[in-house]
Coordinates of C-alpha atoms and ligand atoms in Angstrom, one line a residue:
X28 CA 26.8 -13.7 15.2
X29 CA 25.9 -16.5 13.2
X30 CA 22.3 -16.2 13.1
X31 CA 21.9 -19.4 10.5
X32 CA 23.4 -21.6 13.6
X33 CA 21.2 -20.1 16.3
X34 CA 18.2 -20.6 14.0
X35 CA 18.6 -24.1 13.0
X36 CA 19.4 -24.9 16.5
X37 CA 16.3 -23.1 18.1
X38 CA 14.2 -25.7 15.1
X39 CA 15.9 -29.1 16.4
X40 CA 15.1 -27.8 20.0
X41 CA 11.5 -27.3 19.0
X42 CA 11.1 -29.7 16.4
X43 CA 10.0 -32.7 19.1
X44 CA 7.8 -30.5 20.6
X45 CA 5.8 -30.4 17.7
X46 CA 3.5 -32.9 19.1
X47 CA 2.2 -30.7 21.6
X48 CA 0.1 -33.2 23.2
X49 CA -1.3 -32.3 26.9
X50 CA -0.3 -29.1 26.4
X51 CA -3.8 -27.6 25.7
X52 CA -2.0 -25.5 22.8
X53 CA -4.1 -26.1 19.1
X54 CA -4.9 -24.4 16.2
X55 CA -7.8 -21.3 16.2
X56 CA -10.9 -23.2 15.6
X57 CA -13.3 -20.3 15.7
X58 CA -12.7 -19.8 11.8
X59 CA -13.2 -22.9 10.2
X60 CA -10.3 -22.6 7.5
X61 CA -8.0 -22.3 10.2
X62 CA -9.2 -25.2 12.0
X63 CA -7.8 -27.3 8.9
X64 CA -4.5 -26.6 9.1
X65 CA -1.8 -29.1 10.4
X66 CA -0.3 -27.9 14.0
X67 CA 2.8 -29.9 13.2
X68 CA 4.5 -26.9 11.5
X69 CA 7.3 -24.5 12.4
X70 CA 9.2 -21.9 10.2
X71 CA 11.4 -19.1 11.4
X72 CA 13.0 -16.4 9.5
X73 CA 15.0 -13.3 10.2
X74 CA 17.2 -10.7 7.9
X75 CA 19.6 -8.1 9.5
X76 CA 19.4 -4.5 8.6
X77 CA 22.6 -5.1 6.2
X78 CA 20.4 -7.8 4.5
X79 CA 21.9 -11.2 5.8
X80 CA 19.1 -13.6 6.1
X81 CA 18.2 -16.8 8.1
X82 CA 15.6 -19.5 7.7
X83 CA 14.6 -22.6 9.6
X84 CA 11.7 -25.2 9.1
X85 CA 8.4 -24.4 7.4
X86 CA 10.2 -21.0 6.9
X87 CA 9.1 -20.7 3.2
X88 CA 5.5 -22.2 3.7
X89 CA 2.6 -19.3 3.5
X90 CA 0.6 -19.1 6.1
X91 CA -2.8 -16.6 7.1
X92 CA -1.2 -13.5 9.3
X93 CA -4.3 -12.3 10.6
X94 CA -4.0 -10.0 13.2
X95 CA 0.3 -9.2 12.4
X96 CA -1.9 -7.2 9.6
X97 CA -2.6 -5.0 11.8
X98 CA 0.8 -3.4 11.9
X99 CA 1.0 -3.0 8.4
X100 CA -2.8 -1.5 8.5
X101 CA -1.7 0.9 11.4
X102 CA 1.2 2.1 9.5
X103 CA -0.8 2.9 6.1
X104 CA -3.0 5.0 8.7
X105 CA -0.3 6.6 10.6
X106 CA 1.1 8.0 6.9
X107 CA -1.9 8.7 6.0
X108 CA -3.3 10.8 9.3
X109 CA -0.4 11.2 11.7
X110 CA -1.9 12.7 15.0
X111 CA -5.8 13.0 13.9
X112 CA -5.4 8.8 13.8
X113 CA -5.2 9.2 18.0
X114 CA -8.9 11.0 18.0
X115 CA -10.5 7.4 17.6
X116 CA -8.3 4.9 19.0
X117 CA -6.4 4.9 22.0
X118 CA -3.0 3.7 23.2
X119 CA -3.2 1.6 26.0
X120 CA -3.0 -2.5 26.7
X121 CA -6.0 -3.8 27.0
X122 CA -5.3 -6.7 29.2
X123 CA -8.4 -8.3 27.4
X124 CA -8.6 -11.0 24.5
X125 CA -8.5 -9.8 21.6
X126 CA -12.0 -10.1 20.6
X127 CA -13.2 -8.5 23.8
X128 CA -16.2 -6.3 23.5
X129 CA -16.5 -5.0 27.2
X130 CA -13.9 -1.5 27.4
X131 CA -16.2 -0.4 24.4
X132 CA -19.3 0.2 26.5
X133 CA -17.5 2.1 29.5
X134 CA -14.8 3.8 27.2
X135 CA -17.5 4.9 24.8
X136 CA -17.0 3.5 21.5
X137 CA -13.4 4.5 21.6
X138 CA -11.2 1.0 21.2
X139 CA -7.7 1.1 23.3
X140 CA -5.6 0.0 20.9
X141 CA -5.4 -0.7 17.3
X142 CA -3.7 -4.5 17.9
X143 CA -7.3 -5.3 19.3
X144 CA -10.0 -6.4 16.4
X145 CA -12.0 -3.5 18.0
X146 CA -8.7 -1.3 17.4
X147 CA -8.0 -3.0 14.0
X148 CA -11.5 -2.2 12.6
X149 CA -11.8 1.3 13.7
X150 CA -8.2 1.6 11.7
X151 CA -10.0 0.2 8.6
X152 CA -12.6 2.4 9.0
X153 CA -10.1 5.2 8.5
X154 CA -8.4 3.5 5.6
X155 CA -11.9 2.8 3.9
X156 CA -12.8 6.7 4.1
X157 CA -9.3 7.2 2.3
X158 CA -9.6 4.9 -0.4
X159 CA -9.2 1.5 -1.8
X160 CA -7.8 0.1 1.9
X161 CA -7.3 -3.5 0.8
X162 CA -5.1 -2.8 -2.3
X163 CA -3.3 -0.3 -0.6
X164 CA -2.3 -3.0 2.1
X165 CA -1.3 -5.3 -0.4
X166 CA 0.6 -2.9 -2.5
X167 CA 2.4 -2.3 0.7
X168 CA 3.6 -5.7 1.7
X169 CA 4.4 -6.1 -1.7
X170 CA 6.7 -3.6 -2.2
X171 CA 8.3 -4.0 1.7
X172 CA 9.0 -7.8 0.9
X173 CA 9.6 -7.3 -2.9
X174 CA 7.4 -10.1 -4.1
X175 CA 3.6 -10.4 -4.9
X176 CA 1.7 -11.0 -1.9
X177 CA -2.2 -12.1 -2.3
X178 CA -5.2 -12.9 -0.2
X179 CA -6.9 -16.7 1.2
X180 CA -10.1 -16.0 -0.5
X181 CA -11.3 -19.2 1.3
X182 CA -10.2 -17.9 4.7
X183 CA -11.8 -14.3 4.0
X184 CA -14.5 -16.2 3.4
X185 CA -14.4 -18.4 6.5
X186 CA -13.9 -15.4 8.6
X187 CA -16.9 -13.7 6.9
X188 CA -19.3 -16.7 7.1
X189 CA -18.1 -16.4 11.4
X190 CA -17.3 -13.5 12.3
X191 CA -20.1 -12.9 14.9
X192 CA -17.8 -11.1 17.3
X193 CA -16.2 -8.5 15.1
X194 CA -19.7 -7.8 13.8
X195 CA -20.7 -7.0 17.1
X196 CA -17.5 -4.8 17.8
X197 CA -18.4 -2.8 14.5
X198 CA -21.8 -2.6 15.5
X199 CA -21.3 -1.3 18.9
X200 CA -18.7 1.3 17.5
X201 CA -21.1 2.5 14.5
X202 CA -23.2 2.6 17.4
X203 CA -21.2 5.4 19.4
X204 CA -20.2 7.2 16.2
X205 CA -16.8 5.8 15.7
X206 CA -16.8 4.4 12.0
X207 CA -17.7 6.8 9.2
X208 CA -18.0 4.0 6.9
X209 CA -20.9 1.4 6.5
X210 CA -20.4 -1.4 9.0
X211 CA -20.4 -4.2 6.1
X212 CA -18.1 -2.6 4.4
X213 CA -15.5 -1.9 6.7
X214 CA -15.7 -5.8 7.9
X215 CA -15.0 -6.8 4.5
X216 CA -12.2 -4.7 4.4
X217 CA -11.1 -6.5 7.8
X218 CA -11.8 -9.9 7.2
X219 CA -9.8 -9.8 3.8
X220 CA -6.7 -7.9 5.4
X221 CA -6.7 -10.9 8.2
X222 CA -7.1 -13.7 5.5
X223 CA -3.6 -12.3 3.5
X224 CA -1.2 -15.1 3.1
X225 CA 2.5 -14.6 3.7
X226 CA 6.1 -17.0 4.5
X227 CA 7.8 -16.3 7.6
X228 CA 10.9 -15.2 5.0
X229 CA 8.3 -12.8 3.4
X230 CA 7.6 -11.4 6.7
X231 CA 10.6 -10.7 8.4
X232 CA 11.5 -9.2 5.5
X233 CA 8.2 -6.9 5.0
X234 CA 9.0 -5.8 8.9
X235 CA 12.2 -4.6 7.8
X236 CA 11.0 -0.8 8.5
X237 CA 10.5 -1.8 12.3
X238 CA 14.2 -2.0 13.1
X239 CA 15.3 0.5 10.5
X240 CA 14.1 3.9 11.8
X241 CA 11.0 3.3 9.6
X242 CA 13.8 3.2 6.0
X243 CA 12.7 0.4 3.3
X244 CA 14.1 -2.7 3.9
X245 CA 14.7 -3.2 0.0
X246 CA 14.9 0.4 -1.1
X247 CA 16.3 2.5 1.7
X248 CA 13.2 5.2 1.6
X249 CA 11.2 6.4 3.6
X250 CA 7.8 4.2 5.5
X251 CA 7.3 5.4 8.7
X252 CA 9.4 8.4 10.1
X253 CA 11.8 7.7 12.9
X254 CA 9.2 9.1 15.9
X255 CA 6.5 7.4 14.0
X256 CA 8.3 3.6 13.9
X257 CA 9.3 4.5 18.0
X258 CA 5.4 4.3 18.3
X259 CA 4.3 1.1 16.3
X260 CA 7.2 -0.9 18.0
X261 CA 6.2 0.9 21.1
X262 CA 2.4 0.0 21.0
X263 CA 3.6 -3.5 19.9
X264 CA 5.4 -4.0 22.6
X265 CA 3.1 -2.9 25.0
X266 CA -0.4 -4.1 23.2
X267 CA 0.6 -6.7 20.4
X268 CA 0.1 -9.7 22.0
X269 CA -3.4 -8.9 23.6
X270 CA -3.4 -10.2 27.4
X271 CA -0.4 -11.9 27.3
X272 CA 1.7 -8.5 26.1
X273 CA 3.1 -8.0 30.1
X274 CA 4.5 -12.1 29.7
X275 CA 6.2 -11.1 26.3
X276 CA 7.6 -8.2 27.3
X277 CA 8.8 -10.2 30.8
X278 CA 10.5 -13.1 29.0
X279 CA 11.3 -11.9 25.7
X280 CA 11.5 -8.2 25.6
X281 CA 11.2 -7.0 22.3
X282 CA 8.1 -5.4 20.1
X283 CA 5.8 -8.1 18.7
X284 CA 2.7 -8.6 16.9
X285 CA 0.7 -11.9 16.8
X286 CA -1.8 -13.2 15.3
X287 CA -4.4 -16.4 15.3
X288 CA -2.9 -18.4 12.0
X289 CA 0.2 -18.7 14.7
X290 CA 2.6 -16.1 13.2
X291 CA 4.6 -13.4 15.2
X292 CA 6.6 -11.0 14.3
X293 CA 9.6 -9.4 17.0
X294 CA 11.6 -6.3 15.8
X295 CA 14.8 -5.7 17.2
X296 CA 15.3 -2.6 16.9
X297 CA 18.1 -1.3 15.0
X298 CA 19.3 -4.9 14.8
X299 CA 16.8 -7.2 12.5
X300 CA 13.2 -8.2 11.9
X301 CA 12.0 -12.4 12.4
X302 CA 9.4 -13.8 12.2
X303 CA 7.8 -17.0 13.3
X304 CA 5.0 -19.4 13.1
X305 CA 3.9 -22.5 14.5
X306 CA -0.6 -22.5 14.1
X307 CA -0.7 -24.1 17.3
X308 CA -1.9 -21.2 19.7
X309 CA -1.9 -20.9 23.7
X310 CA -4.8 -19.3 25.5
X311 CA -4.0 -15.9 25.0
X312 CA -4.6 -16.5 21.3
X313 CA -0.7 -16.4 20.5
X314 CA 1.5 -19.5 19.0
X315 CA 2.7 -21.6 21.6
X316 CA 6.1 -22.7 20.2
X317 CA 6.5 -19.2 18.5
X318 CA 6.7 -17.8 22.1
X319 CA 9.6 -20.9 22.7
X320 CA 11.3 -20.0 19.7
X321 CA 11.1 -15.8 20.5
X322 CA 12.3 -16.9 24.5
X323 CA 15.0 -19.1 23.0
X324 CA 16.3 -16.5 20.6
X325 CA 16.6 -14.4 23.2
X326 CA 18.1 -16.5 25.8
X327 CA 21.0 -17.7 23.3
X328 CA 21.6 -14.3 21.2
X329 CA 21.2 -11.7 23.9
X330 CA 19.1 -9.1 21.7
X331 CA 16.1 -7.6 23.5
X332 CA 15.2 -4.1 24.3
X333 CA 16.4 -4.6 27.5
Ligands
LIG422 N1 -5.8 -12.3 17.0 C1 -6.1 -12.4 15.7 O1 -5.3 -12.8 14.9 C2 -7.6 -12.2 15.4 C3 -7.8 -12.0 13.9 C4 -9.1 -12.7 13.5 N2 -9.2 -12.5 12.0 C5 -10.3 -12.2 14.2 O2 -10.7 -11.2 13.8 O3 -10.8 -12.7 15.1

């Protein structure tokens, strides 16, 4: 297949809907750093499990991959814990936004997934307890995508400054006894793993694991195990995209992660790893032409899960 044709054509298809105008689609305003960026942007990347790669559009521009950090977080705790990681964090769709606080009161503290901020934090708590969770994360995506990777300190900061909600989700959990650690500290440790800055090349490289049995996609070794990479493509699939994850799975069929800086990244399994980004989000909190470009890939290669 010649995935450098089906990506450039997927970016002339997209590139005059750019100006999404009356669509409702725009970029996360609730953290002002994000709020600045230009919505006329779109980059799409993908690389093969033999290492053939593909770009297209603002492919090698970084942007901030907020919650798709939460697959990388998961992972770290899933080597780290295995099974004791499933005491404090369930495994079911919310079919809530992201930032929903109200399953925590009924379900006792207990978030249902960790794609959901409530999920993601309750991860970092777990990371925090084992040591220095924000080097660790970079360390990671370093090594997966084989170049430095870095933090926004101006979007950490942003996130800090206004992060109202997730101060009330770690509250409420502290609250019920589900973080060990000290609820300032384990929002830091959030807010900065949301504000890392990555390309869409960098990514779909760094996801490389996802469609490789859990293998390196530089080095060959060993991330995740096998049975442990079934169950982060598995929860993305089913949770990744917050209340929107049953319309993904519809039309596109195939694990993703989003996140509010307008990235996504789609596995296909034992296939390749993309990812793409266009800031401009829908109301489910997920890009709006990165869910065109993911139904479009789709439609004109044929790879899904299904
Ligand atoms: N969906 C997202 O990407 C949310 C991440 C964002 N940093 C938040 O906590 O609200």
């Amino acid at each position: 297949m010649d995935f450098q044709l089906i990506l450039d054509e997927i970016h002339a298809e997209l590139r005059p809907r750019l100006d999404q105008a009356g669509t409702g689609a725009q970029v996360a305003r609730y953290i002002p750093a994000l709020a600045r960026v230009s919505p006329r942007q779109f980059g799409i990347a993908l690389r093969t499990c033999d290492g053939t790669t593909a770009q297209a559009g603002d492919s090698a521009v970084p942007f901030s991959i907020q919650s798709i950090s939460k697959v990388f977080s998961l992972t770290l705790a899933i080597r780290a814990l295995d099974e004791a990681l499933w005491t404090r964090i369930g495994r079911e769709p919310s079919g809530s936004p992201f930032n929903s606080l109200v399953q925590l009161e009924t379900e006792r503290g207990i978030p249902r997934n960790p794609f959901i901020n409530a999920g993601a934090i309750a991860v970092a708590d777990r990371l925090v307890s084992l040591g220095d969770a924000n080097a660790e994360l970079l360390a990671l995506l370093s090594r997966l995508c084989g170049e430095p990777i870095g933090i926004d300190a101006e979007v950490a900061q942003s996130e800090a400054d206004t992060g109202f909600r997730n101060a009330a989700l770690a509250n409420f959990m502290k609250g019920f006894g589900t973080l060990d650690n000290e609820v300032t500290t384990v929002l830091d440790v959030y807010f900065r793993q949301c504000a890392i800055a990555m390309t869409c090349e960098q990514m779909a490289c760094a996801a490389g694991y996802l469609c490789r049995d859990g293998a390196h996609p530089l080095a060959g070794t060993p991330v995740l195990s096998a049975a442990q990479t079934r169950r982060v493509n598995a929860l993305m699939l089913t949770c990744g995209t917050y209340d929107a994850a049953g319309e993904f799975a519809f039309r596109i069929g195939l694990p993703c992660k989003s996140g509010v800086g307008g990235g996504i990244v789609a596995v296909v399994p034992d296939h390749l790893s993309l990812c793409v980004w266009s800031p401009a989000l829908d109301a489910t909190g997920n890009s709006y032409l990165g869910r065109q470009a993911l139904e479009l890939f789709v439609a004109k290669t044929g790879l899904s899960v299904f």
